[in-house]
């Protein structure tokens, strides 16, 4: 009986550390414009009202993911994303999303064109909102849904991780105005991808998809 209790406690602690990991990451994103942001274990324990163990586990995971750097007797520094990181993320998205579209193409044109269009129209209808993160999440929703038709769970997981990293890159740019962000996403690029798929034109759909990703990842970031 005691053994089962220990197993349950370990699982609960792991879930808590994952929750704290996500909340620390969101904290970093929301404060990305602060220079030399330092995180401290003791302060985080106070913020989350938890013991040291789950906080430390979350911080160690963030270090392994390249989000933080541990500095002994000082704290955890947020690692600034470099130009090379931006290019790598853009290229990884292109590789993953184009491969996913190729794998899911037959599935899409046979079964999923109506629901994909419904998703696009739903996002376009909500474009007037002022929350820049909501705009970003809506954009991610389209790209993840499009990739999901490949039914390649590993590819989808890598794509989600890549887009999470890109979110941190966007946050780091200081986001001088919401108008700039809306200019990046407020176009008909998703509708053009859908149109080419509905015309059974895979090559043109791939080109539109690559252009959309590049516009977001390279051109858009450089405008900020």
Short mmCIF file of C-alpha atoms in Angstrom, two decimals:
data_model
loop_
_atom_site.label_atom_id
_atom_site.label_comp_id
_atom_site.label_asym_id
_atom_site.label_seq_id
_atom_site.Cartn_x
_atom_site.Cartn_y
_atom_site.Cartn_z
CA UNK A 1 0.00 0.00 0.00
CA UNK A 2 2.81 2.36 0.87
CA UNK A 3 4.48 1.55 -2.43
CA UNK A 4 1.37 2.56 -4.40
CA UNK A 5 1.18 5.82 -2.44
CA UNK A 6 4.76 6.63 -3.36
CA UNK A 7 4.08 5.99 -7.04
CA UNK A 8 1.06 8.31 -6.89
CA UNK A 9 3.05 11.01 -5.12
CA UNK A 10 5.81 10.88 -7.72
CA UNK A 11 3.27 11.24 -10.53
CA UNK A 12 1.60 14.18 -8.83
CA UNK A 13 4.95 15.91 -8.26
CA UNK A 14 5.88 15.44 -11.91
CA UNK A 15 2.62 17.00 -13.05
CA UNK A 16 3.23 19.96 -10.74
CA UNK A 17 6.73 20.52 -12.12
CA UNK A 18 5.36 20.46 -15.68
CA UNK A 19 2.71 23.03 -14.76
CA UNK A 20 5.36 25.26 -13.20
CA UNK A 21 7.56 24.77 -16.30
CA UNK A 22 4.75 26.05 -18.53
CA UNK A 23 3.98 29.00 -16.26
CA UNK A 24 7.64 30.03 -16.05
CA UNK A 25 7.88 29.85 -19.84
CA UNK A 26 4.80 32.05 -20.19
CA UNK A 27 6.31 34.45 -17.65
CA UNK A 28 9.48 34.65 -19.77
CA UNK A 29 7.47 35.28 -22.93
CA UNK A 30 5.35 38.04 -21.38
CA UNK A 31 8.45 39.78 -20.01
CA UNK A 32 10.68 39.17 -23.02
CA UNK A 33 11.45 42.85 -23.45
CA UNK A 34 13.12 43.04 -20.01
CA UNK A 35 16.88 43.02 -20.39
CA UNK A 36 18.94 40.55 -18.35
CA UNK A 37 15.94 38.81 -16.83
CA UNK A 38 17.06 36.62 -13.91
CA UNK A 39 14.96 33.91 -12.26
CA UNK A 40 15.56 32.88 -8.66
CA UNK A 41 14.47 29.59 -7.09
CA UNK A 42 13.42 31.17 -3.81
CA UNK A 43 11.31 33.84 -5.49
CA UNK A 44 9.62 31.28 -7.74
CA UNK A 45 8.80 29.14 -4.68
CA UNK A 46 7.01 32.16 -3.23
CA UNK A 47 5.21 32.96 -6.48
CA UNK A 48 3.89 29.42 -6.99
CA UNK A 49 3.58 28.57 -3.27
CA UNK A 50 5.41 25.25 -3.68
CA UNK A 51 8.51 23.52 -2.36
CA UNK A 52 11.93 23.71 -4.01
CA UNK A 53 11.77 20.30 -5.78
CA UNK A 54 9.14 21.02 -8.49
CA UNK A 55 10.60 24.49 -9.13
CA UNK A 56 14.10 23.07 -9.56
CA UNK A 57 12.83 20.30 -11.87
CA UNK A 58 11.07 22.89 -14.03
CA UNK A 59 14.18 25.09 -14.18
CA UNK A 60 16.42 22.15 -15.09
CA UNK A 61 14.05 21.23 -17.94
CA UNK A 62 14.07 24.82 -19.21
CA UNK A 63 17.88 24.76 -19.16
CA UNK A 64 17.87 21.53 -21.17
CA UNK A 65 15.52 23.14 -23.71
CA UNK A 66 17.89 26.08 -24.17
CA UNK A 67 15.54 28.60 -22.58
CA UNK A 68 17.58 29.28 -19.43
CA UNK A 69 21.21 29.20 -18.36
CA UNK A 70 22.13 28.35 -14.77
CA UNK A 71 24.65 30.71 -13.16
CA UNK A 72 25.93 29.35 -9.80
CA UNK A 73 25.15 31.57 -6.78
CA UNK A 74 23.28 34.00 -9.02
CA UNK A 75 20.20 32.42 -10.59
CA UNK A 76 18.91 31.50 -14.02
CA UNK A 77 19.43 33.80 -16.98
CA UNK A 78 17.11 33.85 -19.97
CA UNK A 79 19.07 32.92 -23.09
CA UNK A 80 18.59 35.48 -25.82
CA UNK A 81 17.64 34.09 -29.22
CA UNK A 82 20.15 34.92 -31.94
CA UNK A 83 19.72 35.52 -35.67
CA UNK A 84 20.96 31.98 -36.30
CA UNK A 85 18.18 30.63 -34.05
CA UNK A 86 15.57 32.51 -36.08
CA UNK A 87 16.85 31.07 -39.35
CA UNK A 88 16.97 27.54 -37.93
CA UNK A 89 13.42 27.74 -36.63
CA UNK A 90 12.17 29.03 -39.97
CA UNK A 91 13.93 26.28 -41.88
CA UNK A 92 12.71 23.58 -39.49
CA UNK A 93 9.12 24.74 -39.88
CA UNK A 94 9.41 24.61 -43.66
CA UNK A 95 10.85 21.09 -43.59
CA UNK A 96 8.26 19.76 -41.14
CA UNK A 97 5.18 21.45 -42.58
CA UNK A 98 5.91 20.69 -46.21
CA UNK A 99 6.54 17.04 -45.38
CA UNK A 100 3.32 16.91 -43.34
CA UNK A 101 1.32 18.38 -46.23
CA UNK A 102 2.75 15.84 -48.63
CA UNK A 103 1.85 12.98 -46.27
CA UNK A 104 -1.63 14.31 -45.53
CA UNK A 105 -2.53 15.58 -49.00
CA UNK A 106 -4.80 12.69 -50.08
CA UNK A 107 -6.52 12.67 -46.69
CA UNK A 108 -7.17 16.40 -46.89
CA UNK A 109 -8.66 16.53 -50.39
CA UNK A 110 -10.87 13.50 -49.74
CA UNK A 111 -12.23 14.31 -46.29
CA UNK A 112 -11.07 17.57 -44.71
CA UNK A 113 -11.41 20.51 -47.11
CA UNK A 114 -14.73 21.73 -45.59
CA UNK A 115 -13.49 21.69 -41.99
CA UNK A 116 -10.20 23.33 -43.00
CA UNK A 117 -12.12 26.14 -44.69
CA UNK A 118 -14.33 26.48 -41.62
CA UNK A 119 -11.23 26.87 -39.47
CA UNK A 120 -9.79 29.55 -41.78
CA UNK A 121 -13.03 31.53 -41.87
CA UNK A 122 -13.34 31.30 -38.11
CA UNK A 123 -9.87 32.78 -37.62
CA UNK A 124 -10.42 35.52 -40.19
CA UNK A 125 -13.61 36.49 -38.40
CA UNK A 126 -11.71 36.99 -35.16
CA UNK A 127 -8.90 39.07 -36.64
CA UNK A 128 -10.19 42.29 -35.13
CA UNK A 129 -9.13 41.27 -31.62
CA UNK A 130 -6.31 43.27 -30.07
CA UNK A 131 -4.58 40.46 -28.18
CA UNK A 132 -1.36 39.82 -30.12
CA UNK A 133 -0.92 36.41 -28.52
CA UNK A 134 -4.43 35.37 -29.54
CA UNK A 135 -3.55 36.28 -33.13
CA UNK A 136 -0.41 34.18 -32.88
CA UNK A 137 -2.30 31.20 -31.38
CA UNK A 138 -4.94 31.38 -34.11
CA UNK A 139 -2.22 31.26 -36.74
CA UNK A 140 -0.59 28.27 -35.03
CA UNK A 141 -3.94 26.51 -34.90
CA UNK A 142 -4.23 26.59 -38.69
CA UNK A 143 -0.70 25.29 -39.29
CA UNK A 144 -1.00 22.54 -36.66
CA UNK A 145 -4.39 21.45 -38.00
CA UNK A 146 -3.02 21.31 -41.54
CA UNK A 147 -0.07 19.22 -40.36
CA UNK A 148 -2.27 16.92 -38.26
CA UNK A 149 -3.80 15.32 -41.36
CA UNK A 150 -0.47 13.59 -41.98
CA UNK A 151 -1.29 11.49 -38.88
CA UNK A 152 2.42 11.62 -38.05
CA UNK A 153 2.42 12.18 -34.30
CA UNK A 154 6.18 12.53 -33.99
CA UNK A 155 6.32 15.15 -36.74
CA UNK A 156 3.43 17.02 -35.12
CA UNK A 157 5.19 17.03 -31.75
CA UNK A 158 8.38 18.46 -33.28
CA UNK A 159 6.33 21.10 -35.09
CA UNK A 160 4.62 22.14 -31.85
CA UNK A 161 7.99 22.45 -30.11
CA UNK A 162 9.38 24.48 -33.02
CA UNK A 163 6.43 26.87 -32.96
CA UNK A 164 6.74 27.24 -29.19
CA UNK A 165 10.34 28.28 -29.71
CA UNK A 166 9.30 30.70 -32.43
CA UNK A 167 6.82 32.26 -30.02
CA UNK A 168 9.74 33.12 -27.73
CA UNK A 169 11.57 34.66 -30.70
CA UNK A 170 8.57 36.84 -31.50
CA UNK A 171 8.34 37.92 -27.88
CA UNK A 172 12.01 38.88 -27.83
CA UNK A 173 11.50 41.40 -30.63
CA UNK A 174 9.88 43.90 -28.22
CA UNK A 175 6.70 44.03 -30.32
CA UNK A 176 6.73 47.74 -31.00
CA UNK A 177 3.12 47.75 -32.20
CA UNK A 178 0.19 45.40 -32.64
CA UNK A 179 -0.25 46.83 -36.13
CA UNK A 180 3.02 45.20 -37.21
CA UNK A 181 1.90 41.80 -35.98
CA UNK A 182 -1.48 42.08 -37.64
CA UNK A 183 0.23 43.04 -40.89
CA UNK A 184 2.15 39.76 -40.81
CA UNK A 185 -0.90 37.53 -40.34
CA UNK A 186 -3.76 39.64 -41.67
CA UNK A 187 -3.76 38.40 -45.24
CA UNK A 188 -5.27 35.62 -47.32
CA UNK A 189 -2.30 33.26 -47.27
CA UNK A 190 -4.20 30.46 -45.52
CA UNK A 191 -7.10 30.83 -47.94
CA UNK A 192 -4.67 30.58 -50.88
CA UNK A 193 -3.29 27.32 -49.50
CA UNK A 194 -6.83 25.98 -49.17
CA UNK A 195 -7.73 27.10 -52.70
CA UNK A 196 -4.78 25.23 -54.23
CA UNK A 197 -5.67 22.11 -52.24
CA UNK A 198 -9.29 22.33 -53.38
CA UNK A 199 -7.98 22.53 -56.96
CA UNK A 200 -5.91 19.39 -56.29
CA UNK A 201 -2.73 21.33 -56.95
CA UNK A 202 -0.24 20.02 -54.40
CA UNK A 203 2.82 21.76 -55.80
CA UNK A 204 1.19 25.19 -55.71
CA UNK A 205 -0.16 24.50 -52.22
CA UNK A 206 3.36 23.64 -51.05
CA UNK A 207 4.71 26.86 -52.54
CA UNK A 208 2.00 28.92 -50.83
CA UNK A 209 2.67 27.19 -47.53
CA UNK A 210 6.41 27.81 -47.72
CA UNK A 211 5.83 31.46 -48.59
CA UNK A 212 3.46 31.85 -45.64
CA UNK A 213 5.97 30.35 -43.20
CA UNK A 214 8.81 32.45 -44.57
CA UNK A 215 6.74 35.62 -44.33
CA UNK A 216 6.06 34.94 -40.66
CA UNK A 217 9.47 33.62 -39.71
CA UNK A 218 11.85 35.85 -41.60
CA UNK A 219 10.31 38.91 -43.17
CA UNK A 220 7.84 39.47 -40.36
CA UNK A 221 10.39 39.25 -37.57
CA UNK A 222 12.79 41.54 -39.35
CA UNK A 223 10.03 44.18 -39.60
CA UNK A 224 9.67 44.35 -35.82
#
